[in-house]
Tab-separated table of C-alpha atoms in Angstrom:
chain	number	residue	atom	x	y	z
A	331	UNK	CA	1.752	-9.231	13.217
A	332	UNK	CA	-0.005	-7.874	10.201
A	333	UNK	CA	-3.637	-8.549	10.052
A	334	UNK	CA	-3.534	-8.977	6.242
A	335	UNK	CA	-1.626	-12.189	5.506
A	336	UNK	CA	-1.904	-14.322	2.394
A	337	UNK	CA	-3.690	-17.445	3.508
A	338	UNK	CA	-2.558	-19.317	0.393
A	339	UNK	CA	1.202	-18.734	0.923
A	340	UNK	CA	1.843	-22.382	1.734
A	341	UNK	CA	-0.060	-23.834	-1.221
A	342	UNK	CA	2.629	-25.571	-3.333
A	343	UNK	CA	0.339	-25.513	-6.352
A	344	UNK	CA	-0.013	-21.828	-6.234
A	345	UNK	CA	3.544	-20.707	-5.512
A	346	UNK	CA	5.633	-18.386	-7.544
A	347	UNK	CA	9.122	-17.273	-6.758
A	348	UNK	CA	8.286	-13.737	-7.804
A	349	UNK	CA	5.729	-13.568	-4.994
A	350	UNK	CA	7.640	-14.435	-1.882
A	351	UNK	CA	9.871	-11.516	-1.106
A	352	UNK	CA	8.276	-8.790	1.005
A	353	UNK	CA	5.665	-11.092	2.505
A	354	UNK	CA	5.166	-11.906	6.150
A	355	UNK	CA	5.920	-15.505	6.830
A	356	UNK	CA	4.647	-17.122	10.041
A	357	UNK	CA	7.454	-19.017	11.649
A	358	UNK	CA	7.208	-22.432	13.251
A	359	UNK	CA	7.015	-22.607	17.039
A	360	UNK	CA	10.252	-23.085	18.912
A	361	UNK	CA	10.943	-26.684	20.068
A	362	UNK	CA	11.920	-27.343	23.703
A	363	UNK	CA	15.574	-28.235	24.391
A	364	UNK	CA	16.598	-31.883	23.667
A	365	UNK	CA	13.340	-32.572	21.776
A	366	UNK	CA	12.787	-33.403	18.131
A	367	UNK	CA	11.980	-30.346	15.995
A	368	UNK	CA	8.402	-29.634	15.257
A	369	UNK	CA	7.351	-30.338	11.742
A	370	UNK	CA	6.446	-27.309	9.582
A	371	UNK	CA	4.482	-29.462	7.084
A	372	UNK	CA	1.116	-27.672	6.989
A	373	UNK	CA	-0.392	-30.562	5.089
A	374	UNK	CA	-0.101	-33.080	7.947
A	375	UNK	CA	-3.216	-33.536	10.057
A	376	UNK	CA	-3.050	-32.218	13.580
A	377	UNK	CA	-3.625	-34.438	16.610
A	378	UNK	CA	-7.309	-35.103	17.427
A	379	UNK	CA	-8.336	-33.546	14.178
A	380	UNK	CA	-10.225	-35.493	11.579
A	381	UNK	CA	-8.750	-35.747	8.153
A	382	UNK	CA	-10.309	-33.635	5.570
A	383	UNK	CA	-11.817	-35.789	2.852
A	384	UNK	CA	-10.237	-35.644	-0.542
A	385	UNK	CA	-13.611	-34.728	-2.172
A	386	UNK	CA	-13.960	-31.765	0.154
A	387	UNK	CA	-10.412	-30.506	-0.699
A	388	UNK	CA	-11.124	-30.854	-4.382
A	389	UNK	CA	-14.408	-29.040	-3.999
A	390	UNK	CA	-12.620	-26.230	-2.153
A	391	UNK	CA	-9.891	-25.889	-4.757
A	392	UNK	CA	-12.455	-25.827	-7.576
A	393	UNK	CA	-14.271	-22.997	-5.802
A	394	UNK	CA	-11.090	-20.980	-5.466
A	395	UNK	CA	-10.287	-21.476	-9.142
A	396	UNK	CA	-13.766	-20.403	-10.074
A	397	UNK	CA	-13.597	-17.312	-7.945
A	398	UNK	CA	-10.209	-16.367	-9.493
A	399	UNK	CA	-11.692	-16.673	-12.944
A	400	UNK	CA	-14.594	-14.427	-11.936
A	401	UNK	CA	-12.166	-11.842	-10.580
A	402	UNK	CA	-10.041	-11.781	-13.773
A	403	UNK	CA	-13.233	-11.553	-15.910
A	404	UNK	CA	-14.759	-8.906	-13.666
A	405	UNK	CA	-11.666	-6.666	-13.546
A	406	UNK	CA	-11.208	-6.838	-17.337
A	407	UNK	CA	-14.920	-6.047	-17.996
A	408	UNK	CA	-14.949	-3.163	-15.457
A	409	UNK	CA	-11.829	-1.630	-16.923
A	410	UNK	CA	-13.121	-1.923	-20.500
A	411	UNK	CA	-16.439	-0.224	-19.548
A	412	UNK	CA	-14.897	2.588	-17.607
A	413	UNK	CA	-12.296	3.121	-20.296
A	414	UNK	CA	-14.986	3.330	-22.981
A	415	UNK	CA	-16.896	5.911	-20.833
A	416	UNK	CA	-13.747	7.909	-20.093
A	417	UNK	CA	-13.014	8.072	-23.806
A	418	UNK	CA	-16.609	9.270	-24.407
A	419	UNK	CA	-16.055	12.060	-21.877
A	420	UNK	CA	-12.732	13.135	-23.164
A	421	UNK	CA	-13.054	12.534	-26.980
A	422	UNK	CA	-16.744	13.223	-27.312
A	423	UNK	CA	-17.794	16.516	-28.958
A	424	UNK	CA	-18.437	18.255	-25.613
A	425	UNK	CA	-18.196	21.606	-27.255
A	426	UNK	CA	-21.292	21.126	-29.402
A	427	UNK	CA	-23.249	23.599	-27.229
A	428	UNK	CA	-20.432	24.952	-25.078
A	429	UNK	CA	-17.440	27.118	-25.974
A	430	UNK	CA	-14.121	25.441	-26.629
A	431	UNK	CA	-12.666	27.015	-23.551
A	432	UNK	CA	-15.443	25.663	-21.341
A	433	UNK	CA	-15.161	22.196	-22.843
A	434	UNK	CA	-11.391	22.181	-22.262
A	435	UNK	CA	-11.855	23.307	-18.631
A	436	UNK	CA	-14.300	20.484	-18.068
A	437	UNK	CA	-12.031	17.913	-19.656
A	438	UNK	CA	-9.013	19.117	-17.590
A	439	UNK	CA	-11.023	18.973	-14.373
A	440	UNK	CA	-12.016	15.430	-15.165
A	441	UNK	CA	-8.460	14.349	-15.856
A	442	UNK	CA	-7.050	16.121	-12.736
A	443	UNK	CA	-9.695	14.686	-10.368
A	444	UNK	CA	-9.325	11.209	-11.804
A	445	UNK	CA	-5.599	11.332	-11.151
A	446	UNK	CA	-5.498	13.060	-7.771
A	447	UNK	CA	-8.475	11.060	-6.374
A	448	UNK	CA	-6.493	7.874	-6.373
A	449	UNK	CA	-5.137	8.259	-2.737
A	450	UNK	CA	-8.710	8.787	-1.543
A	451	UNK	CA	-9.710	5.581	-3.410
A	452	UNK	CA	-6.880	3.747	-1.690
A	453	UNK	CA	-8.016	4.749	1.779
A	454	UNK	CA	-11.593	3.901	1.053
A	455	UNK	CA	-10.515	0.481	-0.303
A	456	UNK	CA	-8.573	-0.366	2.837
A	457	UNK	CA	-11.683	0.280	4.959
A	458	UNK	CA	-14.455	-0.926	2.655
A	459	UNK	CA	-12.981	-3.372	0.281
A	460	UNK	CA	-12.671	-3.186	-3.572
A	461	UNK	CA	-16.084	-4.569	-4.351
A	462	UNK	CA	-17.961	-1.769	-2.403
A	463	UNK	CA	-15.470	0.908	-3.843
A	464	UNK	CA	-16.045	-0.420	-7.332
A	465	UNK	CA	-19.858	-0.135	-7.033
A	466	UNK	CA	-19.365	3.375	-5.621
A	467	UNK	CA	-17.139	4.331	-8.561
A	468	UNK	CA	-19.683	2.988	-11.123
A	469	UNK	CA	-22.480	4.906	-9.379
A	470	UNK	CA	-20.529	8.220	-9.308
A	471	UNK	CA	-19.473	7.983	-12.998
A	472	UNK	CA	-22.838	6.871	-14.267
A	473	UNK	CA	-25.010	9.297	-12.374
A	474	UNK	CA	-22.595	12.171	-12.533
A	475	UNK	CA	-22.414	12.060	-16.349
A	476	UNK	CA	-26.111	11.222	-16.758
A	477	UNK	CA	-27.254	14.117	-14.680
A	478	UNK	CA	-24.802	16.524	-16.354
A	479	UNK	CA	-26.389	15.601	-19.736
A	480	UNK	CA	-29.594	17.311	-18.623
A	481	UNK	CA	-28.178	20.455	-17.046
A	482	UNK	CA	-28.843	23.557	-19.166
A	483	UNK	CA	-25.877	25.344	-20.789
A	484	UNK	CA	-26.197	28.381	-18.587
A	485	UNK	CA	-25.239	26.260	-15.580
A	486	UNK	CA	-21.903	25.332	-16.958
A	487	UNK	CA	-20.475	25.386	-13.388
A	488	UNK	CA	-22.790	22.571	-12.482
A	489	UNK	CA	-21.749	20.552	-15.537
A	490	UNK	CA	-18.116	21.033	-14.597
A	491	UNK	CA	-18.862	19.794	-10.987
A	492	UNK	CA	-20.780	16.755	-12.158
A	493	UNK	CA	-18.240	15.786	-14.793
A	494	UNK	CA	-15.032	16.946	-13.382
A	495	UNK	CA	-15.866	16.312	-9.720
A	496	UNK	CA	-18.354	13.555	-9.206
A	497	UNK	CA	-17.537	11.491	-12.276
A	498	UNK	CA	-13.814	12.202	-11.806
A	499	UNK	CA	-13.899	10.716	-8.271
A	500	UNK	CA	-15.722	7.776	-9.656
A	501	UNK	CA	-13.014	7.119	-12.269
A	502	UNK	CA	-10.400	7.394	-9.545
A	503	UNK	CA	-12.192	4.742	-7.471
A	504	UNK	CA	-12.452	2.428	-10.515
A	505	UNK	CA	-8.831	2.907	-11.497
A	506	UNK	CA	-7.841	1.012	-8.311
A	507	UNK	CA	-10.796	-1.397	-8.380
A	508	UNK	CA	-9.583	-2.915	-11.659
A	509	UNK	CA	-5.974	-3.628	-10.546
A	510	UNK	CA	-5.937	-4.285	-6.779
A	511	UNK	CA	-8.015	-7.473	-6.975
A	512	UNK	CA	-5.630	-8.898	-9.527
A	513	UNK	CA	-2.560	-8.048	-7.430
A	514	UNK	CA	-4.016	-9.498	-4.263
A	515	UNK	CA	-5.556	-12.685	-5.834
A	516	UNK	CA	-3.001	-14.013	-8.233
A	517	UNK	CA	0.578	-15.248	-7.488
A	518	UNK	CA	1.399	-17.507	-10.343
A	519	UNK	CA	1.495	-15.728	-13.718
A	520	UNK	CA	0.282	-12.495	-12.090
A	521	UNK	CA	1.806	-10.372	-14.827
A	522	UNK	CA	-0.270	-12.039	-17.445
A	523	UNK	CA	-3.467	-11.028	-15.601
A	524	UNK	CA	-2.119	-7.441	-15.175
A	525	UNK	CA	-1.516	-7.444	-18.964
A	526	UNK	CA	-4.992	-8.750	-19.612
A	527	UNK	CA	-6.652	-6.047	-17.571
A	528	UNK	CA	-4.487	-3.169	-18.721
A	529	UNK	CA	-4.998	-4.124	-22.327
A	530	UNK	CA	-8.703	-3.236	-21.904
A	531	UNK	CA	-7.663	0.396	-21.601
A	532	UNK	CA	-5.933	0.444	-24.919
A	533	UNK	CA	-8.593	-1.537	-26.684
A	534	UNK	CA	-11.354	0.802	-25.492
A	535	UNK	CA	-9.440	3.939	-26.502
A	536	UNK	CA	-8.660	2.488	-29.981
A	537	UNK	CA	-12.287	1.485	-30.640
A	538	UNK	CA	-13.813	4.794	-29.587
A	539	UNK	CA	-11.137	6.889	-31.351
A	540	UNK	CA	-11.687	5.012	-34.517
A	541	UNK	CA	-15.470	5.737	-34.281
A	542	UNK	CA	-14.737	9.508	-34.083
A	543	UNK	CA	-13.087	9.307	-37.569
A	544	UNK	CA	-16.245	8.237	-39.251
A	545	UNK	CA	-17.620	11.404	-40.858
A	546	UNK	CA	-21.311	10.316	-40.670
A	547	UNK	CA	-21.116	9.897	-36.890
A	548	UNK	CA	-21.563	13.164	-35.116
A	549	UNK	CA	-23.199	12.256	-31.769
A	550	UNK	CA	-23.861	15.098	-29.403
A	551	UNK	CA	-22.040	14.781	-26.071
A	552	UNK	CA	-25.288	14.956	-24.116
A	553	UNK	CA	-26.570	11.818	-25.861
A	554	UNK	CA	-23.226	10.067	-25.195
A	555	UNK	CA	-23.442	10.970	-21.474
A	556	UNK	CA	-26.987	9.670	-21.210
A	557	UNK	CA	-26.335	6.286	-22.857
A	558	UNK	CA	-23.035	5.725	-20.968
A	559	UNK	CA	-25.297	4.877	-17.974
A	560	UNK	CA	-26.018	1.503	-19.620
A	561	UNK	CA	-22.263	0.732	-19.825
A	562	UNK	CA	-21.703	1.726	-16.257
A	563	UNK	CA	-24.638	-0.490	-15.064
A	564	UNK	CA	-22.798	-3.390	-16.778
A	565	UNK	CA	-19.624	-2.439	-14.948
A	566	UNK	CA	-21.489	-2.209	-11.695
A	567	UNK	CA	-22.844	-5.662	-12.178
A	568	UNK	CA	-19.347	-6.925	-12.819
A	569	UNK	CA	-18.248	-5.534	-9.504
A	570	UNK	CA	-20.356	-8.241	-7.807
A	571	UNK	CA	-17.943	-10.797	-9.263
A	572	UNK	CA	-15.124	-9.296	-7.220
A	573	UNK	CA	-15.443	-11.522	-4.177
A	574	UNK	CA	-11.998	-12.031	-2.536
A	575	UNK	CA	-10.595	-15.551	-2.427
A	576	UNK	CA	-9.441	-15.065	1.173
A	577	UNK	CA	-11.397	-12.751	3.402
A	578	UNK	CA	-9.562	-9.880	5.042
A	579	UNK	CA	-9.481	-9.896	8.867
A	580	UNK	CA	-12.193	-7.544	10.076
A	581	UNK	CA	-11.007	-4.160	11.195
A	582	UNK	CA	-11.367	-3.316	14.848
A	583	UNK	CA	-13.155	0.034	14.696
A	584	UNK	CA	-12.702	0.581	18.402
A	585	UNK	CA	-9.077	1.341	17.841
A	586	UNK	CA	-9.755	4.676	16.119
A	587	UNK	CA	-9.641	6.132	12.637
A	588	UNK	CA	-6.118	5.176	11.886
A	589	UNK	CA	-6.869	1.606	12.608
A	590	UNK	CA	-9.918	1.840	10.421
A	591	UNK	CA	-7.791	3.144	7.574
A	592	UNK	CA	-5.199	0.397	7.956
A	593	UNK	CA	-2.437	2.774	8.930
A	594	UNK	CA	-1.248	1.080	12.087
A	595	UNK	CA	1.795	-0.224	10.335
A	596	UNK	CA	4.090	2.670	9.461
A	597	UNK	CA	7.080	0.649	8.500
A	598	UNK	CA	6.141	1.097	4.816
A	599	UNK	CA	7.043	4.809	5.105
A	600	UNK	CA	10.580	3.812	6.194
A	601	UNK	CA	11.236	1.844	3.025
A	602	UNK	CA	13.608	3.799	0.813
A	603	UNK	CA	12.605	1.645	-2.196
A	604	UNK	CA	9.095	3.150	-2.034
A	605	UNK	CA	10.516	6.699	-2.356
A	606	UNK	CA	12.914	5.735	-5.112
A	607	UNK	CA	10.076	4.205	-7.134
A	608	UNK	CA	7.888	7.307	-6.405
A	609	UNK	CA	10.521	9.625	-7.913
A	610	UNK	CA	10.936	7.468	-11.005
A	611	UNK	CA	7.142	7.183	-11.359
A	612	UNK	CA	6.722	10.975	-10.893
A	613	UNK	CA	9.227	11.980	-13.536
A	614	UNK	CA	7.768	9.336	-15.916
A	615	UNK	CA	4.324	10.823	-15.550
A	616	UNK	CA	5.645	14.382	-16.075
A	617	UNK	CA	6.867	13.201	-19.494
A	618	UNK	CA	4.237	10.761	-20.695
A	619	UNK	CA	1.059	12.825	-21.203
A	620	UNK	CA	2.578	15.538	-23.436
A	621	UNK	CA	3.315	13.537	-26.643
A	622	UNK	CA	-0.146	12.015	-26.505
A	623	UNK	CA	-1.790	15.381	-26.465
A	624	UNK	CA	0.789	17.171	-28.714
A	625	UNK	CA	1.083	14.472	-31.461
A	626	UNK	CA	-1.776	16.162	-33.273
A	627	UNK	CA	0.230	19.433	-33.338
A	628	UNK	CA	3.003	17.736	-35.293
A	629	UNK	CA	0.548	16.339	-37.777
A	630	UNK	CA	-1.146	19.675	-38.280
A	631	UNK	CA	2.101	21.632	-38.588
A	632	UNK	CA	1.709	23.625	-41.879
A	633	UNK	CA	5.469	23.621	-42.377
A	634	UNK	CA	5.569	19.872	-42.612
A	635	UNK	CA	2.699	19.626	-45.030
A	636	UNK	CA	1.491	16.205	-43.948
A	637	UNK	CA	-2.090	16.910	-45.191
A	638	UNK	CA	-5.323	15.897	-43.557
A	639	UNK	CA	-5.945	12.492	-45.076
A	640	UNK	CA	-7.396	9.808	-42.903
A	641	UNK	CA	-4.044	7.888	-43.069
A	642	UNK	CA	-2.395	10.968	-41.359
A	643	UNK	CA	-5.220	11.593	-38.843
A	644	UNK	CA	-5.244	8.031	-37.657
A	645	UNK	CA	-1.666	8.400	-36.310
A	646	UNK	CA	-3.052	9.920	-33.159
A	647	UNK	CA	-4.371	6.409	-32.265
A	648	UNK	CA	-1.040	4.715	-32.692
A	649	UNK	CA	0.163	5.435	-29.150
A	650	UNK	CA	-2.688	3.369	-27.901
A	651	UNK	CA	-1.778	0.612	-30.373
A	652	UNK	CA	1.781	0.806	-29.053
A	653	UNK	CA	0.500	0.444	-25.435
A	654	UNK	CA	-1.215	-2.748	-26.512
A	655	UNK	CA	1.847	-4.082	-28.239
A	656	UNK	CA	4.021	-3.216	-25.238
A	657	UNK	CA	1.691	-4.922	-22.831
A	658	UNK	CA	1.519	-8.117	-24.884
A	659	UNK	CA	5.272	-8.241	-25.132
A	660	UNK	CA	5.606	-8.626	-21.459
A	661	UNK	CA	4.327	-12.268	-21.524
A	662	UNK	CA	8.005	-13.094	-22.145
A	663	UNK	CA	9.203	-11.221	-19.139
A	664	UNK	CA	10.220	-13.461	-16.265
A	665	UNK	CA	12.061	-11.224	-13.799
A	666	UNK	CA	9.972	-9.642	-11.055
A	667	UNK	CA	12.091	-8.088	-8.299
A	668	UNK	CA	12.251	-4.241	-8.128
A	669	UNK	CA	15.886	-4.318	-9.047
A	670	UNK	CA	15.235	-6.201	-12.229
A	671	UNK	CA	12.220	-4.122	-13.053
A	672	UNK	CA	14.292	-0.888	-12.745
A	673	UNK	CA	16.892	-2.538	-15.000
A	674	UNK	CA	14.233	-2.643	-17.790
A	675	UNK	CA	12.440	0.595	-17.086
A	676	UNK	CA	15.708	2.670	-17.074
A	677	UNK	CA	16.721	1.953	-20.706
A	678	UNK	CA	13.046	1.989	-21.848
A	679	UNK	CA	12.513	5.585	-20.561
A	680	UNK	CA	15.914	6.681	-21.722
A	681	UNK	CA	15.142	5.546	-25.316
A	682	UNK	CA	11.648	7.057	-25.086
A	683	UNK	CA	13.097	10.384	-23.878
A	684	UNK	CA	15.692	10.583	-26.634
A	685	UNK	CA	13.082	9.792	-29.339
A	686	UNK	CA	10.774	12.440	-27.910
A	687	UNK	CA	13.599	15.061	-28.272
A	688	UNK	CA	13.661	14.181	-31.977
A	689	UNK	CA	9.889	14.081	-32.510
A	690	UNK	CA	9.441	17.731	-33.513
A	691	UNK	CA	12.044	17.330	-36.208
A	692	UNK	CA	10.420	14.397	-37.916
A	693	UNK	CA	9.528	15.342	-41.442
A	694	UNK	CA	7.975	12.088	-42.733
A	695	UNK	CA	4.647	10.685	-41.794
A	696	UNK	CA	6.084	7.177	-41.490
A	697	UNK	CA	8.644	8.248	-38.851
A	698	UNK	CA	5.934	9.974	-36.792
A	699	UNK	CA	3.931	6.792	-36.942
A	700	UNK	CA	7.006	4.772	-35.738
A	701	UNK	CA	7.611	7.234	-32.918
A	702	UNK	CA	3.904	7.105	-31.843
A	703	UNK	CA	3.968	3.262	-31.605
A	704	UNK	CA	7.334	3.184	-29.845
A	705	UNK	CA	6.269	5.786	-27.359
A	706	UNK	CA	3.085	3.815	-26.650
A	707	UNK	CA	4.989	0.557	-26.117
A	708	UNK	CA	7.198	2.246	-23.510
A	709	UNK	CA	4.087	3.498	-21.740
A	710	UNK	CA	2.482	0.071	-21.627
A	711	UNK	CA	5.634	-1.670	-20.389
A	712	UNK	CA	6.121	0.934	-17.583
A	713	UNK	CA	2.661	0.857	-16.099
A	714	UNK	CA	2.302	-2.964	-16.209
A	715	UNK	CA	5.686	-3.680	-14.615
A	716	UNK	CA	5.125	-1.076	-11.863
A	717	UNK	CA	1.849	-2.650	-11.000
A	718	UNK	CA	3.253	-6.132	-11.002
A	719	UNK	CA	6.247	-5.402	-8.808
A	720	UNK	CA	4.253	-3.889	-5.927
A	721	UNK	CA	3.351	-7.251	-4.203
A	722	UNK	CA	6.827	-8.489	-4.572
A	723	UNK	CA	8.575	-5.379	-3.313
A	724	UNK	CA	6.251	-4.199	-0.534
A	725	UNK	CA	4.073	-7.213	0.416
A	726	UNK	CA	0.479	-8.230	-0.341
A	727	UNK	CA	-0.806	-6.557	2.887
A	728	UNK	CA	0.438	-3.167	1.590
A	729	UNK	CA	-0.788	-3.224	-2.041
A	730	UNK	CA	-3.640	-0.817	-1.488
A	731	UNK	CA	-1.719	1.856	0.421
A	732	UNK	CA	1.306	1.618	-2.001
A	733	UNK	CA	-1.042	1.929	-4.953
A	734	UNK	CA	-2.421	5.053	-3.335
A	735	UNK	CA	0.987	6.525	-2.694
A	736	UNK	CA	2.222	5.867	-6.252
A	737	UNK	CA	-1.108	7.110	-7.597
A	738	UNK	CA	-0.571	10.426	-5.814
A	739	UNK	CA	2.961	10.685	-7.384
A	740	UNK	CA	1.512	9.842	-10.769
A	741	UNK	CA	-1.364	12.347	-10.373
A	742	UNK	CA	0.811	15.274	-9.378
A	743	UNK	CA	3.307	14.541	-12.204
A	744	UNK	CA	0.432	14.294	-14.715
A	745	UNK	CA	-1.160	17.605	-13.650
A	746	UNK	CA	2.229	19.456	-13.463
A	747	UNK	CA	2.994	18.168	-16.989
A	748	UNK	CA	-0.363	19.363	-18.455
A	749	UNK	CA	-0.128	22.706	-16.798
A	750	UNK	CA	3.518	23.382	-17.866
A	751	UNK	CA	2.829	22.168	-21.390
A	752	UNK	CA	-0.172	24.495	-21.648
A	753	UNK	CA	1.983	27.489	-20.405
A	754	UNK	CA	4.755	26.651	-22.805
A	755	UNK	CA	2.423	26.450	-25.783
A	756	UNK	CA	1.008	29.877	-24.889
A	757	UNK	CA	4.222	31.727	-24.154
A	758	UNK	CA	6.807	29.859	-26.318
A	759	UNK	CA	8.024	31.456	-29.504
A	760	UNK	CA	8.944	28.041	-30.970
A	761	UNK	CA	5.562	26.392	-30.677
A	762	UNK	CA	4.875	22.853	-29.614
A	763	UNK	CA	8.570	21.898	-29.715
A	764	UNK	CA	9.103	23.135	-26.174
A	765	UNK	CA	6.497	20.739	-24.841
A	766	UNK	CA	8.287	17.817	-26.485
A	767	UNK	CA	11.643	19.028	-25.115
A	768	UNK	CA	10.068	19.090	-21.572
A	769	UNK	CA	8.650	15.612	-21.993
A	770	UNK	CA	11.913	14.208	-23.351
A	771	UNK	CA	13.894	15.739	-20.455
A	772	UNK	CA	11.466	14.241	-17.866
A	773	UNK	CA	11.569	10.791	-19.495
A	774	UNK	CA	15.334	10.836	-19.801
A	775	UNK	CA	15.600	11.880	-16.143
A	776	UNK	CA	13.236	9.129	-15.102
A	777	UNK	CA	15.272	6.489	-16.996
A	778	UNK	CA	18.615	7.673	-15.540
A	779	UNK	CA	17.182	7.711	-12.042
A	780	UNK	CA	15.830	4.213	-12.515
A	781	UNK	CA	19.299	2.983	-13.508
A	782	UNK	CA	20.925	4.908	-10.596
A	783	UNK	CA	18.352	3.720	-8.077
A	784	UNK	CA	18.915	0.126	-9.201
A	785	UNK	CA	22.548	0.358	-8.092
A	786	UNK	CA	21.451	1.999	-4.832
A	787	UNK	CA	19.182	-1.000	-4.061
A	788	UNK	CA	21.900	-3.503	-5.044
A	789	UNK	CA	24.427	-1.865	-2.672
A	790	UNK	CA	21.781	-1.807	0.094
A	791	UNK	CA	21.116	-5.470	-0.396
A	792	UNK	CA	24.871	-6.360	-0.330
A	793	UNK	CA	25.412	-4.288	2.830
A	794	UNK	CA	22.436	-6.028	4.479
A	795	UNK	CA	23.913	-9.393	3.628
A	796	UNK	CA	27.361	-8.396	4.936
A	797	UNK	CA	25.879	-7.250	8.204
A	798	UNK	CA	24.352	-10.625	8.931
């Protein structure tokens, strides 16, 4: 029996049909022959047990609701804070006293470490819990960037280590801290809470990007890195709110390292659905970063003569606006199985891929703006639905390890995408177009695979039912 079972599974007031499949259900004990069946009603009092007063039950329920509210508020606040600081680190004028090449290398190291550090965050979270991991993440980000702000220019390697290494790991820890508590705590209307938390990313990016367009504001990156410590202190305080509604069974450390890391149940690695989702996610992440980074190249193309007005420059923010719109549109989505999610993700990525193929040929600013918003919407829908389907498809007790596995697929795809795009931009004779063709191909492949894998899972389900 798994040691991580949802204690609230039998609560009729907190049930949701999108939350049952994939969970461990404790069966009722077998009745002796020729005897009446044993009741499975968990609300009936047991023999020789005093009835729990109604006031005590009401007090317990109010405490659970209060803790859920604190978790949703805490995750949203933490995600907003860490997104603001990440935007500072990426969009801030870090090259004010460094060369452009040095600044780009530091940014790239930060992005790569943040992405590839997710599996480490997953294992730490299994052993330590998300509240401790969140506080660790805030400490790494806050102190890493703060100390880097005081390092002299000659020690650029030290700046790279602190920003790209220490702070990067901190961001990786926080990327799971903001979503795992939501997935483990909420059953009813879980997708709405996922949307709430994920929206903080887009809002933070939009706000900070808008600030960078104000000509009078030219804040040195060292000042930004010093004052971000205040933001991370707020995020660290919010981590205290992340107290689980139901406590996890203590890990028996005498059983060795694998037991400590929660890897005693290897059945998750035999689930073909996990690998199918990994491939779809990997190809999606190969395609998604490029248009966000290369959109500026389209707008600055001298052949298109878009100009450099503020109305043109602000288009680079529209993908984040699209993410927010895509997330908010999911409040109307009511299908939660992996098969149904793939049914939506397939066409979404196919459309996104086809539009990305056409992006380099767009000759009007309005069409570039429409593409940016549409692309952002596809990104928002994808990330939220993948997060939300994990408990349903793989079980609550496996959320942390599955998030780590998918995070690895996402990180590898993201890094490969940026490296290939950089190589194509350097060696290609047709400019940025080749990067968009790569992105469109990856997204189209991801969409087609999602549609194909949906039929694979349907056939597997039919075969399983016929074998019964």
